């Protein structure tokens, strides 16, 4: 491998999704590009594309891809973490609580009950972004001893 890992997410509303992943999740815009139909078409992405690469502070990138023609509509299925294929994007954070607050304020839909779930010394929370893609937050605070207490 020569560069950080990237994951591509095909989106309908590029500006809205860019704001969501930058302002709510904490990604940073690294690059924008138009990909010609001569590349996007044969790659199976429907022709000309607008692409925004978002850097994840810990490394790696989320690549938001907006086909110039309307993205192919796929029937919404009930989300299940056990389904085959790509299920969700995981972001490791120092503290999930402020991110959870931003997600709720941004209109994201919680998929966890309770909002933050303790799991094996970590705290996790699942959310649907504005277009229904699933985002997982993971923090290690569930495994840290609290001051004045011992585990």
Short mmCIF file of N, CA and C in Angstrom, two decimals:
data_model
loop_
_atom_site.label_atom_id
_atom_site.label_comp_id
_atom_site.label_asym_id
_atom_site.label_seq_id
_atom_site.Cartn_x
_atom_site.Cartn_y
_atom_site.Cartn_z
N UNK A 1 0.84 -1.17 0.00
CA UNK A 1 0.00 0.00 0.00
C UNK A 1 0.89 1.24 0.00
N UNK A 2 0.51 2.20 -0.82
CA UNK A 2 1.35 3.39 -0.96
C UNK A 2 0.70 4.66 -0.41
N UNK A 3 -0.60 4.66 -0.20
CA UNK A 3 -1.32 5.83 0.31
C UNK A 3 -2.32 5.36 1.36
N UNK A 4 -2.84 6.30 2.19
CA UNK A 4 -3.85 5.91 3.18
C UNK A 4 -5.09 5.32 2.50
N UNK A 5 -5.78 4.49 3.23
CA UNK A 5 -7.00 3.84 2.78
C UNK A 5 -8.07 4.88 2.46
N UNK A 6 -8.83 4.66 1.38
CA UNK A 6 -9.96 5.50 1.01
C UNK A 6 -11.20 4.64 0.87
N UNK A 7 -12.33 5.22 1.23
CA UNK A 7 -13.61 4.58 0.97
C UNK A 7 -14.44 5.56 0.16
N UNK A 8 -15.09 5.07 -0.88
CA UNK A 8 -15.92 5.92 -1.72
C UNK A 8 -17.39 5.79 -1.36
N UNK A 9 -18.07 6.94 -1.26
CA UNK A 9 -19.49 6.96 -0.96
C UNK A 9 -20.17 7.76 -2.07
N UNK A 10 -21.04 7.11 -2.85
CA UNK A 10 -21.79 7.79 -3.90
C UNK A 10 -22.93 8.54 -3.22
N UNK A 11 -23.05 9.84 -3.54
CA UNK A 11 -24.03 10.69 -2.86
C UNK A 11 -24.94 11.39 -3.87
N UNK A 12 -26.10 11.81 -3.39
CA UNK A 12 -27.04 12.58 -4.21
C UNK A 12 -26.77 14.07 -4.07
N UNK A 13 -26.59 14.55 -2.83
CA UNK A 13 -26.40 15.97 -2.55
C UNK A 13 -24.99 16.18 -2.01
N UNK A 14 -24.07 16.48 -2.91
CA UNK A 14 -22.65 16.59 -2.54
C UNK A 14 -22.41 17.67 -1.50
N UNK A 15 -23.00 18.85 -1.65
CA UNK A 15 -22.76 19.95 -0.71
C UNK A 15 -23.24 19.59 0.69
N UNK A 16 -24.42 19.00 0.79
CA UNK A 16 -24.97 18.62 2.09
C UNK A 16 -24.11 17.55 2.77
N UNK A 17 -23.70 16.56 2.01
CA UNK A 17 -22.89 15.48 2.58
C UNK A 17 -21.49 15.97 2.96
N UNK A 18 -20.94 16.88 2.17
CA UNK A 18 -19.64 17.48 2.49
C UNK A 18 -19.73 18.22 3.82
N UNK A 19 -20.77 19.04 4.00
CA UNK A 19 -20.98 19.76 5.27
C UNK A 19 -21.11 18.78 6.43
N UNK A 20 -21.91 17.74 6.23
CA UNK A 20 -22.13 16.76 7.29
C UNK A 20 -20.81 16.13 7.74
N UNK A 21 -20.04 15.61 6.81
CA UNK A 21 -18.82 14.90 7.18
C UNK A 21 -17.73 15.84 7.71
N UNK A 22 -17.74 17.10 7.30
CA UNK A 22 -16.77 18.06 7.82
C UNK A 22 -17.21 18.66 9.15
N UNK A 23 -18.40 19.23 9.20
CA UNK A 23 -18.86 19.94 10.39
C UNK A 23 -19.27 19.02 11.53
N UNK A 24 -19.85 17.88 11.20
CA UNK A 24 -20.36 16.99 12.24
C UNK A 24 -19.35 15.92 12.63
N UNK A 25 -18.76 15.27 11.65
CA UNK A 25 -17.83 14.17 11.92
C UNK A 25 -16.40 14.67 12.16
N UNK A 26 -16.01 15.77 11.52
CA UNK A 26 -14.67 16.32 11.75
C UNK A 26 -13.66 16.06 10.65
N UNK A 27 -14.13 15.65 9.47
CA UNK A 27 -13.23 15.46 8.33
C UNK A 27 -12.82 16.82 7.77
N UNK A 28 -11.77 16.82 6.95
CA UNK A 28 -11.28 18.05 6.31
C UNK A 28 -11.19 17.85 4.80
N UNK A 29 -11.60 18.86 4.04
CA UNK A 29 -11.51 18.78 2.58
C UNK A 29 -10.04 18.79 2.18
N UNK A 30 -9.64 17.80 1.41
CA UNK A 30 -8.27 17.72 0.91
C UNK A 30 -8.17 18.08 -0.57
N UNK A 31 -9.19 17.70 -1.32
CA UNK A 31 -9.10 17.88 -2.77
C UNK A 31 -10.48 17.75 -3.39
N UNK A 32 -10.67 18.45 -4.51
CA UNK A 32 -11.88 18.33 -5.32
C UNK A 32 -11.46 18.05 -6.75
N UNK A 33 -12.30 17.32 -7.46
CA UNK A 33 -11.98 17.03 -8.85
C UNK A 33 -13.23 16.69 -9.61
N UNK A 34 -13.19 16.95 -10.91
CA UNK A 34 -14.20 16.43 -11.83
C UNK A 34 -13.52 15.29 -12.57
N UNK A 35 -14.21 14.17 -12.60
CA UNK A 35 -13.69 13.00 -13.30
C UNK A 35 -14.47 12.89 -14.60
N UNK A 36 -13.78 12.84 -15.74
CA UNK A 36 -14.50 12.82 -17.02
C UNK A 36 -15.29 11.52 -17.22
N UNK A 37 -16.30 11.62 -18.07
CA UNK A 37 -17.13 10.46 -18.40
C UNK A 37 -16.29 9.33 -18.97
N UNK A 38 -15.18 9.66 -19.62
CA UNK A 38 -14.31 8.63 -20.19
C UNK A 38 -13.71 7.73 -19.10
N UNK A 39 -13.67 8.21 -17.85
CA UNK A 39 -13.19 7.41 -16.72
C UNK A 39 -14.37 6.90 -15.90
N UNK A 40 -15.29 7.80 -15.54
CA UNK A 40 -16.42 7.43 -14.69
C UNK A 40 -17.35 6.42 -15.32
N UNK A 41 -17.57 6.52 -16.63
CA UNK A 41 -18.45 5.57 -17.32
C UNK A 41 -17.90 4.15 -17.29
N UNK A 42 -16.68 3.92 -17.82
CA UNK A 42 -16.13 2.56 -17.80
C UNK A 42 -15.92 2.01 -16.39
N UNK A 43 -15.78 2.90 -15.39
CA UNK A 43 -15.61 2.44 -14.01
C UNK A 43 -16.94 2.02 -13.39
N UNK A 44 -18.04 2.19 -14.13
CA UNK A 44 -19.35 1.78 -13.63
C UNK A 44 -20.05 2.83 -12.80
N UNK A 45 -19.57 4.08 -12.85
CA UNK A 45 -20.15 5.13 -12.03
C UNK A 45 -21.05 6.07 -12.82
N UNK A 46 -21.41 5.71 -14.03
CA UNK A 46 -22.44 6.44 -14.77
C UNK A 46 -22.01 7.66 -15.55
N UNK A 47 -20.74 7.88 -15.73
CA UNK A 47 -20.33 9.03 -16.53
C UNK A 47 -19.50 10.02 -15.74
N UNK A 48 -19.66 11.32 -16.06
CA UNK A 48 -18.87 12.36 -15.40
C UNK A 48 -19.21 12.43 -13.90
N UNK A 49 -18.19 12.69 -13.09
CA UNK A 49 -18.35 12.70 -11.64
C UNK A 49 -17.78 13.97 -11.03
N UNK A 50 -18.35 14.39 -9.91
CA UNK A 50 -17.72 15.37 -9.03
C UNK A 50 -17.25 14.56 -7.82
N UNK A 51 -15.99 14.77 -7.42
CA UNK A 51 -15.45 14.00 -6.30
C UNK A 51 -14.80 14.95 -5.31
N UNK A 52 -15.06 14.73 -4.02
CA UNK A 52 -14.42 15.47 -2.94
C UNK A 52 -13.76 14.45 -2.02
N UNK A 53 -12.45 14.62 -1.81
CA UNK A 53 -11.71 13.77 -0.90
C UNK A 53 -11.68 14.45 0.46
N UNK A 54 -12.16 13.75 1.49
CA UNK A 54 -12.18 14.28 2.85
C UNK A 54 -11.18 13.50 3.70
N UNK A 55 -10.23 14.20 4.28
CA UNK A 55 -9.26 13.56 5.15
C UNK A 55 -9.86 13.30 6.52
N UNK A 56 -9.61 12.10 7.02
CA UNK A 56 -9.99 11.75 8.38
C UNK A 56 -8.80 12.10 9.26
N UNK A 57 -8.98 12.86 10.35
CA UNK A 57 -7.83 13.32 11.13
C UNK A 57 -6.84 12.22 11.54
N UNK A 58 -7.31 11.02 11.76
CA UNK A 58 -6.41 9.92 12.17
C UNK A 58 -5.76 9.22 10.98
N UNK A 59 -6.10 9.61 9.77
CA UNK A 59 -5.56 8.99 8.56
C UNK A 59 -6.67 8.38 7.72
N UNK A 60 -6.40 8.20 6.47
CA UNK A 60 -7.40 7.67 5.55
C UNK A 60 -8.29 8.79 5.01
N UNK A 61 -9.16 8.40 4.09
CA UNK A 61 -10.03 9.39 3.44
C UNK A 61 -11.41 8.82 3.16
N UNK A 62 -12.38 9.71 3.18
CA UNK A 62 -13.72 9.41 2.68
C UNK A 62 -13.85 10.18 1.38
N UNK A 63 -14.15 9.47 0.32
CA UNK A 63 -14.27 10.07 -1.00
C UNK A 63 -15.76 10.16 -1.32
N UNK A 64 -16.30 11.39 -1.38
CA UNK A 64 -17.69 11.60 -1.75
C UNK A 64 -17.77 11.74 -3.25
N UNK A 65 -18.62 10.95 -3.88
CA UNK A 65 -18.71 10.87 -5.33
C UNK A 65 -20.12 11.22 -5.77
N UNK A 66 -20.25 12.25 -6.59
CA UNK A 66 -21.55 12.65 -7.11
C UNK A 66 -21.57 12.50 -8.62
N UNK A 67 -22.28 11.50 -9.13
CA UNK A 67 -22.41 11.39 -10.58
C UNK A 67 -23.16 12.61 -11.12
N UNK A 68 -22.74 13.11 -12.28
CA UNK A 68 -23.42 14.26 -12.89
C UNK A 68 -24.85 13.89 -13.28
N UNK A 69 -25.05 12.63 -13.68
CA UNK A 69 -26.42 12.15 -13.91
C UNK A 69 -26.92 11.66 -12.54
N UNK A 70 -28.20 11.51 -12.40
CA UNK A 70 -28.76 11.08 -11.11
C UNK A 70 -28.21 9.72 -10.70
N UNK A 71 -27.81 9.58 -9.43
CA UNK A 71 -27.36 8.27 -8.96
C UNK A 71 -28.48 7.24 -9.09
N UNK A 72 -28.11 6.00 -9.27
CA UNK A 72 -29.07 4.91 -9.39
C UNK A 72 -29.80 4.76 -8.07
N UNK A 73 -31.12 4.74 -8.12
CA UNK A 73 -31.90 4.57 -6.89
C UNK A 73 -31.91 3.09 -6.51
N UNK A 74 -31.65 2.84 -5.24
CA UNK A 74 -31.67 1.48 -4.71
C UNK A 74 -32.73 1.45 -3.62
N UNK A 75 -33.62 0.46 -3.63
CA UNK A 75 -34.66 0.41 -2.60
C UNK A 75 -34.03 0.38 -1.21
N UNK A 76 -34.58 1.16 -0.29
CA UNK A 76 -34.07 1.18 1.08
C UNK A 76 -34.42 -0.14 1.75
N UNK A 77 -33.42 -0.74 2.34
CA UNK A 77 -33.63 -1.99 3.08
C UNK A 77 -33.37 -1.70 4.56
N UNK A 78 -33.95 -2.49 5.41
CA UNK A 78 -33.70 -2.33 6.83
C UNK A 78 -32.22 -2.55 7.09
N UNK A 79 -31.61 -1.64 7.83
CA UNK A 79 -30.19 -1.74 8.10
C UNK A 79 -29.94 -2.85 9.09
N UNK A 80 -28.92 -3.64 8.81
CA UNK A 80 -28.50 -4.68 9.73
C UNK A 80 -26.99 -4.78 9.66
N UNK A 81 -26.29 -4.70 10.81
CA UNK A 81 -24.84 -4.78 10.77
C UNK A 81 -24.35 -6.14 10.28
N UNK A 82 -25.21 -7.14 10.28
CA UNK A 82 -24.79 -8.46 9.86
C UNK A 82 -25.03 -8.76 8.40
N UNK A 83 -25.52 -7.79 7.64
CA UNK A 83 -25.80 -8.06 6.22
C UNK A 83 -24.49 -8.15 5.45
N UNK A 84 -24.47 -8.87 4.35
CA UNK A 84 -23.26 -8.95 3.54
C UNK A 84 -22.93 -7.60 2.89
N UNK A 85 -21.68 -7.37 2.62
CA UNK A 85 -21.25 -6.16 1.93
C UNK A 85 -20.85 -5.06 2.90
N UNK A 86 -20.55 -3.91 2.35
CA UNK A 86 -20.17 -2.77 3.16
C UNK A 86 -21.35 -2.34 4.00
N UNK A 87 -21.17 -2.29 5.29
CA UNK A 87 -22.28 -1.95 6.18
C UNK A 87 -22.18 -0.56 6.78
N UNK A 88 -20.97 -0.14 7.18
CA UNK A 88 -20.86 1.15 7.84
C UNK A 88 -19.43 1.65 7.84
N UNK A 89 -19.29 2.98 8.07
CA UNK A 89 -18.00 3.63 8.22
C UNK A 89 -17.75 3.80 9.71
N UNK A 90 -16.58 3.43 10.19
CA UNK A 90 -16.24 3.56 11.60
C UNK A 90 -15.26 4.70 11.80
N UNK A 91 -15.59 5.60 12.72
CA UNK A 91 -14.71 6.70 13.09
C UNK A 91 -14.37 6.55 14.56
N UNK A 92 -13.08 6.49 14.87
CA UNK A 92 -12.61 6.40 16.25
C UNK A 92 -12.42 7.82 16.77
N UNK A 93 -13.04 8.12 17.91
CA UNK A 93 -13.02 9.46 18.47
C UNK A 93 -12.56 9.40 19.92
N UNK A 94 -12.03 10.52 20.42
CA UNK A 94 -11.63 10.58 21.83
C UNK A 94 -12.84 10.52 22.75
N UNK A 95 -13.91 11.18 22.36
CA UNK A 95 -15.11 11.25 23.19
C UNK A 95 -16.32 11.28 22.25
N UNK A 96 -17.14 10.26 22.30
CA UNK A 96 -18.31 10.18 21.40
C UNK A 96 -19.39 11.19 21.76
N UNK A 97 -19.46 11.63 23.01
CA UNK A 97 -20.58 12.46 23.44
C UNK A 97 -20.74 13.75 22.63
N UNK A 98 -19.67 14.56 22.41
CA UNK A 98 -19.89 15.78 21.63
C UNK A 98 -20.25 15.48 20.16
N UNK A 99 -19.73 14.39 19.62
CA UNK A 99 -20.05 14.03 18.24
C UNK A 99 -21.51 13.58 18.17
N UNK A 100 -21.96 12.81 19.16
CA UNK A 100 -23.36 12.39 19.22
C UNK A 100 -24.27 13.61 19.29
N UNK A 101 -23.89 14.61 20.07
CA UNK A 101 -24.70 15.83 20.16
C UNK A 101 -24.77 16.54 18.81
N UNK A 102 -23.63 16.61 18.10
CA UNK A 102 -23.63 17.25 16.77
C UNK A 102 -24.46 16.44 15.77
N UNK A 103 -24.36 15.12 15.85
CA UNK A 103 -25.15 14.27 14.95
C UNK A 103 -26.64 14.52 15.15
N UNK A 104 -27.08 14.54 16.40
CA UNK A 104 -28.49 14.76 16.70
C UNK A 104 -28.92 16.14 16.21
N UNK A 105 -28.10 17.16 16.44
CA UNK A 105 -28.43 18.52 16.02
C UNK A 105 -28.47 18.66 14.50
N UNK A 106 -27.68 17.84 13.79
CA UNK A 106 -27.62 17.90 12.33
C UNK A 106 -28.74 17.08 11.68
N UNK A 107 -29.57 16.46 12.49
CA UNK A 107 -30.69 15.70 11.95
C UNK A 107 -30.36 14.28 11.55
N UNK A 108 -29.18 13.79 11.96
CA UNK A 108 -28.85 12.39 11.69
C UNK A 108 -29.78 11.51 12.53
N UNK A 109 -29.98 10.31 12.08
CA UNK A 109 -30.90 9.39 12.75
C UNK A 109 -30.11 8.36 13.55
N UNK A 110 -30.41 8.27 14.84
CA UNK A 110 -29.73 7.30 15.69
C UNK A 110 -30.22 5.89 15.37
N UNK A 111 -29.27 4.96 15.34
CA UNK A 111 -29.61 3.55 15.12
C UNK A 111 -29.30 2.71 16.35
N UNK A 112 -28.74 3.35 17.39
CA UNK A 112 -28.38 2.65 18.63
C UNK A 112 -29.40 2.96 19.71
N UNK A 113 -29.67 1.98 20.54
CA UNK A 113 -30.55 2.18 21.68
C UNK A 113 -29.96 1.43 22.86
N UNK A 114 -29.39 2.14 23.82
CA UNK A 114 -29.29 3.59 23.99
C UNK A 114 -28.37 4.23 22.95
N UNK A 115 -28.28 5.57 22.96
CA UNK A 115 -27.48 6.28 21.96
C UNK A 115 -26.03 5.83 21.94
N UNK A 116 -25.45 5.63 23.12
CA UNK A 116 -24.06 5.18 23.23
C UNK A 116 -24.07 3.89 24.03
N UNK A 117 -23.50 2.84 23.46
CA UNK A 117 -23.56 1.51 24.03
C UNK A 117 -22.18 1.09 24.53
N UNK A 118 -22.06 0.67 25.80
CA UNK A 118 -20.76 0.15 26.26
C UNK A 118 -20.51 -1.21 25.62
N UNK A 119 -19.27 -1.42 25.14
CA UNK A 119 -18.95 -2.68 24.47
C UNK A 119 -17.47 -2.98 24.59
N UNK A 120 -17.11 -3.98 25.37
CA UNK A 120 -15.73 -4.46 25.48
C UNK A 120 -14.73 -3.34 25.75
N UNK A 121 -15.00 -2.51 26.75
CA UNK A 121 -14.08 -1.45 27.11
C UNK A 121 -14.15 -0.23 26.21
N UNK A 122 -15.12 -0.21 25.32
CA UNK A 122 -15.31 0.92 24.41
C UNK A 122 -16.75 1.38 24.53
N UNK A 123 -17.02 2.51 23.90
CA UNK A 123 -18.38 3.01 23.78
C UNK A 123 -18.64 3.16 22.28
N UNK A 124 -19.77 2.65 21.80
CA UNK A 124 -20.07 2.73 20.37
C UNK A 124 -21.46 3.34 20.16
N UNK A 125 -21.63 3.92 18.99
CA UNK A 125 -22.91 4.52 18.64
C UNK A 125 -23.06 4.46 17.12
N UNK A 126 -24.20 4.01 16.64
CA UNK A 126 -24.48 3.92 15.21
C UNK A 126 -25.50 4.99 14.81
N UNK A 127 -25.24 5.62 13.65
CA UNK A 127 -26.10 6.68 13.14
C UNK A 127 -26.26 6.54 11.64
N UNK A 128 -27.37 7.05 11.11
CA UNK A 128 -27.56 7.15 9.66
C UNK A 128 -27.28 8.60 9.27
N UNK A 129 -26.41 8.80 8.28
CA UNK A 129 -26.11 10.15 7.79
C UNK A 129 -27.33 10.67 7.01
N UNK A 130 -27.29 11.91 6.51
CA UNK A 130 -28.47 12.46 5.84
C UNK A 130 -28.98 11.64 4.64
N UNK A 131 -28.12 10.83 4.04
CA UNK A 131 -28.57 10.01 2.90
C UNK A 131 -28.73 8.54 3.27
N UNK A 132 -28.66 8.23 4.57
CA UNK A 132 -28.92 6.86 5.02
C UNK A 132 -27.70 5.98 5.16
N UNK A 133 -26.50 6.47 4.84
CA UNK A 133 -25.28 5.68 5.04
C UNK A 133 -25.02 5.58 6.54
N UNK A 134 -24.56 4.42 6.99
CA UNK A 134 -24.41 4.20 8.42
C UNK A 134 -23.00 4.56 8.87
N UNK A 135 -22.93 5.29 9.98
CA UNK A 135 -21.69 5.74 10.59
C UNK A 135 -21.63 5.17 12.00
N UNK A 136 -20.48 4.59 12.34
CA UNK A 136 -20.25 4.10 13.70
C UNK A 136 -19.21 4.98 14.37
N UNK A 137 -19.49 5.38 15.60
CA UNK A 137 -18.50 6.08 16.42
C UNK A 137 -17.99 5.11 17.46
N UNK A 138 -16.70 5.14 17.71
CA UNK A 138 -16.10 4.29 18.74
C UNK A 138 -15.19 5.15 19.59
N UNK A 139 -15.37 5.10 20.92
CA UNK A 139 -14.40 5.72 21.80
C UNK A 139 -14.01 4.73 22.90
N UNK A 140 -12.86 4.94 23.48
CA UNK A 140 -12.34 4.01 24.49
C UNK A 140 -12.67 4.43 25.91
N UNK A 141 -13.50 5.45 26.09
CA UNK A 141 -13.80 5.92 27.44
C UNK A 141 -14.48 4.85 28.29
N UNK A 142 -15.15 3.92 27.68
CA UNK A 142 -15.80 2.86 28.45
C UNK A 142 -14.79 1.96 29.12
N UNK A 143 -13.54 1.97 28.64
CA UNK A 143 -12.51 1.12 29.22
C UNK A 143 -11.56 1.87 30.13
N UNK A 144 -11.72 3.18 30.25
CA UNK A 144 -10.83 3.99 31.10
C UNK A 144 -11.41 4.07 32.50
N UNK A 145 -10.57 3.84 33.50
CA UNK A 145 -11.07 4.03 34.88
C UNK A 145 -11.37 5.50 35.11
N UNK A 146 -12.45 5.77 35.82
CA UNK A 146 -12.78 7.16 36.17
C UNK A 146 -11.96 7.56 37.37
N UNK A 147 -11.60 8.83 37.46
CA UNK A 147 -10.83 9.31 38.59
C UNK A 147 -11.58 9.04 39.88
N UNK A 148 -10.86 8.53 40.86
CA UNK A 148 -11.48 8.27 42.15
C UNK A 148 -12.20 6.94 42.22
N UNK A 149 -12.27 6.23 41.10
CA UNK A 149 -12.93 4.92 41.07
C UNK A 149 -11.96 3.91 40.49
N UNK A 150 -12.12 2.67 40.86
CA UNK A 150 -11.31 1.63 40.21
C UNK A 150 -12.25 0.65 39.56
N UNK A 151 -11.81 0.07 38.48
CA UNK A 151 -12.64 -0.91 37.76
C UNK A 151 -12.32 -2.30 38.22
#
